Amino acid sequence: MQYPTVDYKKVPLFAKVSQSDWNDWRWQLSHVIKDIPTLERVISLDASEKNDLKRCLAKFRMAITPYYAALMDARDRQCPVRLQAVPSIEELRNDPDDLDDPLHEDVDSPVPGLTHRYPDRVLLLVTNICSMNCRHCTRRRMVGFEDTPLSKACLDKAVKYISGNKAVRDVLISGGDPLTLSDDHLESILQRLRAIKHVEIIRIGTRVPVVMPMRVTEKLAAMLRKYHPLYINTHFNHSKEMTAEARLACARLADAGIPLGNQSVLLRGVNDSQSTMKKLVHNLLMARVKPYYIYQCDLSKGISHFRTSVSKGIEIVESLRGHTTGMAVPTYVVDAPGGGGKIPVMPSYMISQSDKKIVLRNYEGGITSYSLPQVVSRPSNSDTEYASHEGIAALLNGDKRTLEPADLKRRKRGH
Ligand SMILES: *Cc1c(COP(=O)(O)O)cnc(C)c1O
Ligand code: SF4
């Protein structure tokens, strides 16, 4: 398998850039492409495209790292990299179902910058700065409007909230992109989280390995490895993004003992096909990245043109499970509007059931039956401290008999 290095010298705009500047992430950040005249020196734009872009830029920002720009096809408007980077006139279309904050990240926020949705883990948005503005971004409402890291006062509050909540055992650092912070700044955040005894694991969500891989220096990897157990999830959407540079970034992190996962977004025209996804997940495994999630594109404003039907995601999982390495198969999820969390959706493998048998089908279409145990044996000893007491799990373990909506009319009729 060949992983090409990005040949940036072929792009007129970058022809004179030295190798050392190119490989310096600070240079990349300070040369992000934000306007049409600069973009025109990377890709060809006709008059109508330029006009559309102008209208888009009046409403939404554009920001493309030189590295990611050099990866775009200069002529092909359907290039999967270009579609994720260059604004489309369709972003101006208002779909009546679009929402500002579809995942209620702001609503479920006990202190600014922190979202506490699940019982044992929190999402900590440490900055709203990104190295670029992805066109399909969920957090468009905040990314790239005010470029600020989370203030010291807000971070203090968030750390205090986490230390005061013994149930929080997993902190997910996201943004914006946490890897746009300096090593020192990021390290100070990691130190403060590590000082909290009940925080078992720390996760970082970042797109830097995809859009600015030179940020992942040996020095960064050496700093990160001091804070294990630390996990990193990145965001590759297409195998074209898996360059030699990106692979090196992943290798540095993996060599630092950091387990890597990938969260793709299912995007119309970019990766909504079986073969595109299969190639991507194979490339990820070769870079030591475990495909973790495929997200259904959410209901954020201005991204309706990227949405596929949910059946497309199911079809993709169908084409992977059984057909390739089980490790390569991500969980396809719909992040429920209103803050309901990630809901897995998949093909149905159970065809029928009785009290004695379940009938299953496999990926080949073969049908099999599995005999259920008829002797009820004592379950294994349980570690009660780890039991789940919320939601459907509470019904299963007998904590509750029913779950019902809080506003049921029949409950208000007074009996
Ligand atoms: C995605 C997400 C998490 C983490 O979910 P996992 O399924 O544990 O990876 C936590 N909090 C919020 C608000 C999230 O959106
Ligand atoms: S890097 Fe992530 S948060 Fe930043 S613009 Fe892209 S998708 Fe959005």
Short mmCIF file of C-alpha atoms and ligand atoms in Angstrom, two decimals:
data_model
loop_
_atom_site.label_atom_id
_atom_site.label_comp_id
_atom_site.label_asym_id
_atom_site.label_seq_id
_atom_site.Cartn_x
_atom_site.Cartn_y
_atom_site.Cartn_z
CA MET A 1 0.00 0.00 0.00
CA GLN A 2 1.32 3.41 -1.01
CA TYR A 3 0.83 6.48 1.10
CA PRO A 4 1.72 9.50 -1.02
CA THR A 5 3.35 12.57 0.48
CA VAL A 6 1.45 15.74 -0.41
CA ASP A 7 3.26 17.32 -3.32
CA TYR A 8 2.66 20.92 -2.28
CA LYS A 9 5.26 22.38 -4.65
CA LYS A 10 2.93 21.69 -7.56
CA VAL A 11 0.49 24.27 -6.15
CA PRO A 12 1.52 27.71 -7.48
CA LEU A 13 0.68 29.40 -4.17
CA PHE A 14 3.10 27.16 -2.24
CA ALA A 15 5.79 26.59 -4.86
CA LYS A 16 8.30 28.77 -3.02
CA VAL A 17 7.55 27.55 0.51
CA SER A 18 10.51 25.85 2.17
CA GLN A 19 10.22 22.34 3.53
CA SER A 20 10.89 23.57 7.04
CA ASP A 21 8.14 26.21 6.89
CA TRP A 22 5.72 23.69 5.41
CA ASN A 23 6.39 21.21 8.20
CA ASP A 24 5.99 23.85 10.89
CA TRP A 25 2.44 23.85 12.22
CA ARG A 26 2.70 27.47 13.31
CA TRP A 27 3.49 28.40 9.71
CA GLN A 28 0.49 26.33 8.59
CA LEU A 29 -1.79 28.06 11.10
CA SER A 30 -0.62 31.54 10.12
CA HIS A 31 -1.16 30.80 6.42
CA VAL A 32 -4.66 29.39 6.59
CA ILE A 33 -6.63 30.26 3.44
CA LYS A 34 -9.54 32.55 4.24
CA ASP A 35 -10.30 34.52 1.09
CA ILE A 36 -11.22 33.95 -2.54
CA PRO A 37 -8.13 35.48 -4.21
CA THR A 38 -5.85 33.16 -2.23
CA LEU A 39 -8.07 30.14 -2.81
CA GLU A 40 -7.97 30.85 -6.54
CA ARG A 41 -4.26 30.25 -6.51
CA VAL A 42 -4.93 26.68 -5.35
CA ILE A 43 -8.02 25.58 -7.25
CA SER A 44 -9.69 26.79 -10.41
CA LEU A 45 -12.91 28.73 -9.86
CA ASP A 46 -15.21 30.03 -12.58
CA ALA A 47 -17.19 33.25 -12.30
CA SER A 48 -20.35 31.63 -10.96
CA GLU A 49 -18.43 29.65 -8.36
CA LYS A 50 -16.70 32.81 -7.24
CA ASN A 51 -19.99 34.57 -6.97
CA ASP A 52 -21.46 31.73 -4.89
CA LEU A 53 -18.43 31.74 -2.65
CA LYS A 54 -18.72 35.45 -2.08
CA ARG A 55 -22.31 35.00 -0.92
CA CYS A 56 -21.30 32.15 1.38
CA LEU A 57 -18.45 34.03 2.94
CA ALA A 58 -20.83 36.83 3.87
CA LYS A 59 -22.49 34.35 6.24
CA PHE A 60 -19.94 31.63 7.05
CA ARG A 61 -16.20 31.68 7.45
CA MET A 62 -13.77 29.73 5.36
CA ALA A 63 -10.46 28.51 6.75
CA ILE A 64 -8.33 25.86 5.04
CA THR A 65 -4.86 24.85 6.17
CA PRO A 66 -2.26 25.01 3.35
CA TYR A 67 -1.62 21.29 3.88
CA TYR A 68 -5.28 20.33 3.43
CA ALA A 69 -5.62 22.78 0.52
CA ALA A 70 -2.72 21.10 -1.28
CA LEU A 71 -4.60 17.82 -0.96
CA MET A 72 -7.59 19.19 -2.89
CA ASP A 73 -8.01 18.40 -6.54
CA ALA A 74 -7.53 21.69 -8.39
CA ARG A 75 -10.09 20.91 -11.08
CA ASP A 76 -12.53 18.33 -9.70
CA ARG A 77 -15.40 20.06 -7.89
CA GLN A 78 -16.47 16.71 -6.49
CA CYS A 79 -13.09 16.02 -4.84
CA PRO A 80 -13.93 14.64 -1.38
CA VAL A 81 -11.29 16.81 0.27
CA ARG A 82 -12.46 19.93 -1.52
CA LEU A 83 -16.10 19.28 -0.54
CA GLN A 84 -15.09 19.30 3.12
CA ALA A 85 -13.11 22.51 2.81
CA VAL A 86 -14.61 24.86 0.20
CA PRO A 87 -17.98 26.45 1.03
CA SER A 88 -20.95 25.53 -1.13
CA ILE A 89 -23.88 27.78 -1.97
CA GLU A 90 -26.09 25.07 -0.49
CA GLU A 91 -24.94 26.12 2.97
CA LEU A 92 -27.23 29.11 2.60
CA ARG A 93 -30.25 26.90 2.19
CA ASN A 94 -32.39 26.83 5.30
CA ASP A 95 -33.94 23.48 5.99
CA PRO A 96 -36.95 23.79 8.33
CA ASP A 97 -35.57 20.91 10.39
CA ASP A 98 -32.20 22.59 10.96
CA LEU A 99 -31.28 23.52 14.51
CA ASP A 100 -28.66 25.79 16.07
CA ASP A 101 -27.63 23.40 18.80
CA PRO A 102 -29.12 20.06 17.71
CA LEU A 103 -27.29 18.03 20.34
CA HIS A 104 -28.19 20.35 23.23
CA GLU A 105 -24.55 20.72 24.11
CA ASP A 106 -25.31 24.17 25.47
CA VAL A 107 -28.52 23.10 27.23
CA ASP A 108 -26.83 20.17 29.03
CA SER A 109 -24.03 22.41 30.19
CA PRO A 110 -23.69 22.86 33.98
CA VAL A 111 -20.76 25.28 33.50
CA PRO A 112 -19.57 26.98 30.29
CA GLY A 113 -17.46 24.68 28.15
CA LEU A 114 -18.67 21.49 29.83
CA THR A 115 -21.44 19.16 28.64
CA HIS A 116 -22.58 16.50 31.08
CA ARG A 117 -24.97 14.18 29.26
CA TYR A 118 -24.02 10.67 30.32
CA PRO A 119 -23.77 9.57 33.96
CA ASP A 120 -20.04 8.86 34.08
CA ARG A 121 -18.38 11.05 31.46
CA VAL A 122 -18.22 14.66 30.39
CA LEU A 123 -17.32 16.59 27.27
CA LEU A 124 -14.94 19.48 27.93
CA LEU A 125 -14.68 22.04 25.14
CA VAL A 126 -11.32 23.64 25.87
CA THR A 127 -11.21 25.99 22.87
CA ASN A 128 -13.35 27.00 19.93
CA ILE A 129 -10.32 27.45 17.71
CA CYS A 130 -9.75 24.95 14.92
CA SER A 131 -6.97 24.74 12.42
CA MET A 132 -9.66 24.88 9.76
CA ASN A 133 -13.40 25.21 9.30
CA CYS A 134 -14.82 21.93 8.08
CA ARG A 135 -17.92 22.56 6.01
CA HIS A 136 -19.87 19.79 7.75
CA CYS A 137 -19.00 20.86 11.29
CA THR A 138 -21.57 20.10 14.00
CA ARG A 139 -20.28 22.92 16.16
CA ARG A 140 -20.56 25.61 13.49
CA ARG A 141 -22.55 27.67 15.95
CA MET A 142 -19.39 28.34 17.91
CA VAL A 143 -16.36 27.31 15.89
CA GLY A 144 -14.73 30.23 14.18
CA PHE A 145 -16.97 32.99 15.43
CA GLU A 146 -14.90 34.15 18.32
CA ASP A 147 -11.46 32.60 18.33
CA THR A 148 -10.83 31.95 21.97
CA PRO A 149 -9.59 29.20 24.20
CA LEU A 150 -11.78 28.57 27.23
CA SER A 151 -11.00 31.31 29.77
CA LYS A 152 -9.03 30.48 32.90
CA ALA A 153 -12.12 31.27 34.99
CA CYS A 154 -14.32 28.86 33.01
CA LEU A 155 -11.68 26.14 33.05
CA ASP A 156 -11.42 26.56 36.84
CA LYS A 157 -15.18 26.09 37.10
CA ALA A 158 -15.14 23.03 34.85
CA VAL A 159 -12.30 21.41 36.81
CA LYS A 160 -14.14 22.17 40.04
CA TYR A 161 -17.32 20.60 38.66
CA ILE A 162 -15.45 17.44 37.67
CA SER A 163 -13.61 17.15 40.97
CA GLY A 164 -16.90 17.59 42.81
CA ASN A 165 -18.58 14.83 40.81
CA LYS A 166 -17.18 11.46 41.80
CA ALA A 167 -19.26 9.75 39.11
CA VAL A 168 -17.20 11.35 36.31
CA ARG A 169 -14.56 8.77 35.41
CA ASP A 170 -13.98 9.78 31.78
CA VAL A 171 -13.22 13.28 30.48
CA LEU A 172 -13.39 13.91 26.76
CA ILE A 173 -11.40 16.97 25.75
CA SER A 174 -12.70 18.50 22.55
CA GLY A 175 -13.41 21.89 21.01
CA GLY A 176 -12.74 23.42 18.49
CA ASP A 177 -9.57 21.42 18.27
CA PRO A 178 -7.60 20.89 21.49
CA LEU A 179 -4.40 20.32 19.51
CA THR A 180 -4.44 23.94 18.33
CA LEU A 181 -3.44 24.85 21.89
CA SER A 182 0.27 25.06 22.67
CA ASP A 183 1.91 22.01 24.25
CA ASP A 184 2.21 23.91 27.54
CA HIS A 185 -1.39 25.03 27.62
CA LEU A 186 -2.68 21.56 26.81
CA GLU A 187 -0.35 20.02 29.37
CA SER A 188 -1.62 22.31 32.10
CA ILE A 189 -5.18 21.11 31.38
CA LEU A 190 -4.10 17.46 31.38
CA GLN A 191 -2.25 17.97 34.67
CA ARG A 192 -5.30 19.44 36.34
CA LEU A 193 -7.51 16.59 35.16
CA ARG A 194 -4.98 13.95 36.17
CA ALA A 195 -4.87 15.45 39.66
CA ILE A 196 -8.50 14.38 40.11
CA LYS A 197 -8.41 10.88 41.59
CA HIS A 198 -11.71 9.61 40.21
CA VAL A 199 -10.89 10.57 36.58
CA GLU A 200 -9.85 7.19 35.24
CA ILE A 201 -9.38 7.97 31.56
CA ILE A 202 -8.87 11.09 29.45
CA ARG A 203 -9.80 11.26 25.79
CA ILE A 204 -8.89 13.90 23.23
CA GLY A 205 -10.97 14.47 20.09
CA THR A 206 -8.97 16.13 17.31
CA ARG A 207 -8.92 16.56 13.57
CA VAL A 208 -5.33 17.73 13.55
CA PRO A 209 -3.87 14.43 12.23
CA VAL A 210 -6.12 14.91 9.18
CA VAL A 211 -5.90 18.62 8.46
CA MET A 212 -2.56 19.66 9.99
CA PRO A 213 -0.59 16.50 10.76
CA MET A 214 2.70 18.36 11.30
CA ARG A 215 1.24 19.55 14.60
CA VAL A 216 1.86 16.05 15.95
CA THR A 217 5.53 16.50 16.78
CA GLU A 218 7.73 14.09 18.73
CA LYS A 219 7.62 16.64 21.52
CA LEU A 220 3.82 16.65 21.64
CA ALA A 221 3.70 12.85 21.71
CA ALA A 222 6.29 12.78 24.51
CA MET A 223 4.19 15.23 26.54
CA LEU A 224 0.91 13.36 25.97
CA ARG A 225 2.30 9.99 27.02
CA LYS A 226 2.81 11.27 30.56
CA TYR A 227 -0.95 11.39 31.07
CA HIS A 228 -1.96 7.79 30.40
CA PRO A 229 -4.45 6.22 30.20
CA LEU A 230 -5.04 8.69 27.38
CA TYR A 231 -7.00 7.96 24.21
CA ILE A 232 -7.23 9.99 21.03
CA ASN A 233 -10.08 9.96 18.56
CA THR A 234 -9.52 11.57 15.23
CA HIS A 235 -11.75 12.35 12.26
CA PHE A 236 -10.81 10.92 8.88
CA ASN A 237 -13.69 10.84 6.39
CA HIS A 238 -11.99 9.62 3.22
CA SER A 239 -8.95 7.52 2.36
CA LYS A 240 -7.58 10.41 0.29
CA GLU A 241 -6.82 12.05 3.65
CA MET A 242 -4.59 9.14 4.66
CA THR A 243 -1.33 10.62 3.37
CA ALA A 244 2.22 9.83 4.45
CA GLU A 245 2.08 12.89 6.73
CA ALA A 246 -1.18 11.79 8.35
CA ARG A 247 0.16 8.30 8.80
CA LEU A 248 3.29 9.64 10.48
CA ALA A 249 1.15 11.68 12.88
CA CYS A 250 -0.86 8.57 13.78
CA ALA A 251 2.33 6.52 14.17
CA ARG A 252 3.84 9.05 16.57
CA LEU A 253 0.74 8.92 18.74
CA ALA A 254 0.45 5.14 18.57
CA ASP A 255 4.16 4.80 19.40
CA ALA A 256 3.49 6.90 22.48
CA GLY A 257 1.10 4.14 23.56
CA ILE A 258 -2.03 6.15 22.78
CA PRO A 259 -4.86 3.97 21.46
CA LEU A 260 -6.32 5.70 18.42
CA GLY A 261 -9.93 5.70 17.25
CA ASN A 262 -11.65 7.37 14.34
CA GLN A 263 -15.01 9.10 14.14
CA SER A 264 -16.24 9.65 10.59
CA VAL A 265 -19.28 11.59 9.56
CA LEU A 266 -21.38 10.07 6.81
CA LEU A 267 -21.36 12.79 4.14
CA ARG A 268 -23.24 12.83 0.87
CA GLY A 269 -20.85 13.01 -2.06
CA VAL A 270 -17.82 12.46 0.18
CA ASN A 271 -18.02 8.98 1.66
CA ASP A 272 -21.58 7.69 1.23
CA SER A 273 -20.65 4.53 -0.59
CA GLN A 274 -19.72 1.02 0.47
CA SER A 275 -16.40 0.94 -1.34
CA THR A 276 -15.28 4.38 -0.13
CA MET A 277 -15.94 3.40 3.47
CA LYS A 278 -14.33 0.00 3.14
CA LYS A 279 -11.16 1.53 1.71
CA LEU A 280 -11.16 4.10 4.50
CA VAL A 281 -11.53 1.59 7.35
CA HIS A 282 -8.78 -0.60 5.89
CA ASN A 283 -6.49 2.41 5.62
CA LEU A 284 -7.28 3.36 9.20
CA LEU A 285 -6.34 -0.06 10.55
CA MET A 286 -3.07 0.05 8.62
CA ALA A 287 -2.34 3.36 10.38
CA ARG A 288 -3.17 1.69 13.72
CA VAL A 289 -6.43 3.61 14.06
CA LYS A 290 -9.54 1.67 15.09
CA PRO A 291 -12.71 2.83 13.30
CA TYR A 292 -14.90 3.78 16.26
CA TYR A 293 -18.01 5.60 15.05
CA ILE A 294 -19.69 6.62 11.83
CA TYR A 295 -22.03 9.49 12.64
CA GLN A 296 -25.22 10.23 10.84
CA CYS A 297 -24.84 13.88 9.80
CA ASP A 298 -26.72 15.91 12.39
CA LEU A 299 -29.27 18.71 12.07
CA SER A 300 -26.91 21.68 12.41
CA LYS A 301 -27.75 24.67 10.19
CA GLY A 302 -26.20 24.91 6.76
CA ILE A 303 -25.20 21.26 6.30
CA SER A 304 -28.41 19.77 4.93
CA HIS A 305 -26.76 19.13 1.55
CA PHE A 306 -24.38 16.68 3.27
CA ARG A 307 -27.12 14.58 4.86
CA THR A 308 -27.83 11.09 3.61
CA SER A 309 -30.70 8.88 4.58
CA VAL A 310 -30.13 6.64 7.60
CA SER A 311 -30.56 3.62 5.34
CA LYS A 312 -27.25 4.54 3.68
CA GLY A 313 -25.42 4.06 6.98
CA ILE A 314 -27.17 0.72 7.57
CA GLU A 315 -26.20 -0.39 4.10
CA ILE A 316 -22.57 0.52 4.78
CA VAL A 317 -22.49 -1.49 8.01
CA GLU A 318 -24.11 -4.39 6.14
CA SER A 319 -21.32 -4.23 3.57
CA LEU A 320 -18.63 -4.34 6.25
CA ARG A 321 -19.74 -6.71 9.01
CA GLY A 322 -18.57 -10.21 8.17
CA HIS A 323 -17.09 -9.06 4.89
CA THR A 324 -13.99 -7.65 6.53
CA THR A 325 -12.03 -7.60 9.80
CA GLY A 326 -14.40 -7.13 12.72
CA MET A 327 -12.02 -4.49 14.13
CA ALA A 328 -12.62 -2.47 10.97
CA VAL A 329 -16.36 -2.15 11.54
CA PRO A 330 -17.36 1.07 13.31
CA THR A 331 -20.62 1.55 15.15
CA TYR A 332 -23.00 3.65 13.09
CA VAL A 333 -24.80 6.13 15.36
CA VAL A 334 -27.45 8.80 15.18
CA ASP A 335 -26.67 11.48 17.75
CA ALA A 336 -30.19 12.12 18.96
CA PRO A 337 -31.46 15.68 18.52
CA GLY A 338 -32.23 17.21 21.89
CA GLY A 339 -29.31 15.66 23.71
CA GLY A 340 -30.47 12.04 23.76
CA GLY A 341 -26.96 10.83 23.06
CA LYS A 342 -25.61 8.48 20.46
CA ILE A 343 -28.00 5.79 19.34
CA PRO A 344 -26.54 2.83 17.45
CA VAL A 345 -28.39 1.78 14.32
CA MET A 346 -27.58 -1.38 12.42
CA PRO A 347 -28.96 -4.03 10.15
CA SER A 348 -31.14 -6.52 11.95
CA TYR A 349 -29.51 -9.87 12.45
CA MET A 350 -32.18 -11.48 14.63
CA ILE A 351 -34.98 -12.93 12.55
CA SER A 352 -37.17 -14.54 15.15
CA GLN A 353 -37.24 -16.02 18.65
CA SER A 354 -39.11 -18.41 20.90
CA ASP A 355 -38.51 -19.39 24.52
CA LYS A 356 -36.17 -22.13 23.30
CA LYS A 357 -34.43 -20.70 20.25
CA ILE A 358 -33.35 -17.55 18.56
CA VAL A 359 -33.09 -17.46 14.80
CA LEU A 360 -30.29 -15.40 13.35
CA ARG A 361 -29.03 -14.60 9.90
CA ASN A 362 -25.40 -13.95 9.03
CA TYR A 363 -23.77 -11.62 6.53
CA GLU A 364 -23.99 -14.26 3.79
CA GLY A 365 -27.73 -14.59 4.20
CA GLY A 366 -27.35 -17.94 5.93
CA ILE A 367 -29.94 -18.60 8.63
CA THR A 368 -29.03 -20.32 11.84
CA SER A 369 -30.66 -21.08 15.17
CA TYR A 370 -29.18 -20.93 18.62
CA SER A 371 -30.64 -22.94 21.48
CA LEU A 372 -31.27 -20.91 24.60
CA PRO A 373 -30.31 -22.34 27.99
CA GLN A 374 -33.27 -24.12 29.57
CA VAL A 375 -31.76 -24.48 33.02
CA VAL A 376 -31.81 -21.23 34.91
CA SER A 377 -28.49 -21.05 36.67
CA ARG A 378 -27.26 -18.60 39.23
CA PRO A 379 -25.71 -15.54 37.56
CA SER A 380 -22.09 -14.70 38.23
CA ASN A 381 -21.34 -12.66 41.32
CA SER A 382 -21.94 -9.06 40.50
CA ASP A 383 -19.89 -6.04 41.38
CA THR A 384 -22.77 -3.89 42.60
CA GLU A 385 -20.73 -0.72 42.47
CA TYR A 386 -20.63 -1.05 38.66
CA ALA A 387 -24.35 -1.66 38.16
CA SER A 388 -26.29 0.78 35.93
CA HIS A 389 -29.37 2.30 37.53
CA GLU A 390 -30.69 4.50 34.74
CA GLY A 391 -32.80 4.04 31.65
CA ILE A 392 -33.60 0.65 30.17
CA ALA A 393 -30.88 -0.94 32.32
CA ALA A 394 -32.94 -0.03 35.40
CA LEU A 395 -35.89 -2.00 33.97
CA LEU A 396 -33.72 -5.02 33.32
CA ASN A 397 -32.22 -5.15 36.77
CA GLY A 398 -35.53 -4.57 38.52
CA ASP A 399 -34.87 -1.08 39.91
CA LYS A 400 -38.00 0.06 38.07
CA ARG A 401 -40.97 -1.59 36.40
CA THR A 402 -41.80 1.13 33.88
CA LEU A 403 -40.39 4.22 32.24
CA GLU A 404 -42.76 6.87 30.99
CA PRO A 405 -42.69 10.43 29.64
CA ALA A 406 -42.90 13.10 32.34
CA ASP A 407 -45.81 14.86 30.61
CA LEU A 408 -48.20 11.93 30.05
CA LYS A 409 -51.76 13.31 29.81
CA ARG A 410 -53.38 10.33 31.52
CA ARG A 411 -51.18 10.93 34.58
CA LYS A 412 -52.58 14.46 34.86
CA ARG A 413 -56.20 13.38 34.86
CA GLY A 414 -56.05 12.93 38.61
CA HIS A 415 -56.67 9.36 39.61
C1 LIG B 1 -20.05 11.64 22.24
C2 LIG B 1 -20.17 12.20 23.56
C3 LIG B 1 -19.59 11.57 24.66
C4 LIG B 1 -18.79 10.28 24.56
O1 LIG B 1 -19.54 9.25 24.05
P1 LIG B 1 -18.90 7.80 23.95
O2 LIG B 1 -19.98 6.98 23.34
O3 LIG B 1 -18.54 7.41 25.34
O4 LIG B 1 -17.69 7.91 23.08
C5 LIG B 1 -19.75 12.15 25.90
N1 LIG B 1 -20.47 13.29 26.05
C6 LIG B 1 -21.05 13.90 25.01
C7 LIG B 1 -21.84 15.14 25.25
C8 LIG B 1 -20.92 13.38 23.73
O5 LIG B 1 -21.49 14.02 22.69
S1 SF4 B 2 -11.95 20.26 13.24
FE1 SF4 B 2 -13.83 19.43 14.13
S2 SF4 B 2 -14.66 21.10 15.40
FE2 SF4 B 2 -13.14 21.99 13.98
S3 SF4 B 2 -14.31 22.68 12.19
FE3 SF4 B 2 -13.59 20.59 11.76
S4 SF4 B 2 -15.27 19.26 12.43
FE4 SF4 B 2 -15.59 21.27 13.37
#
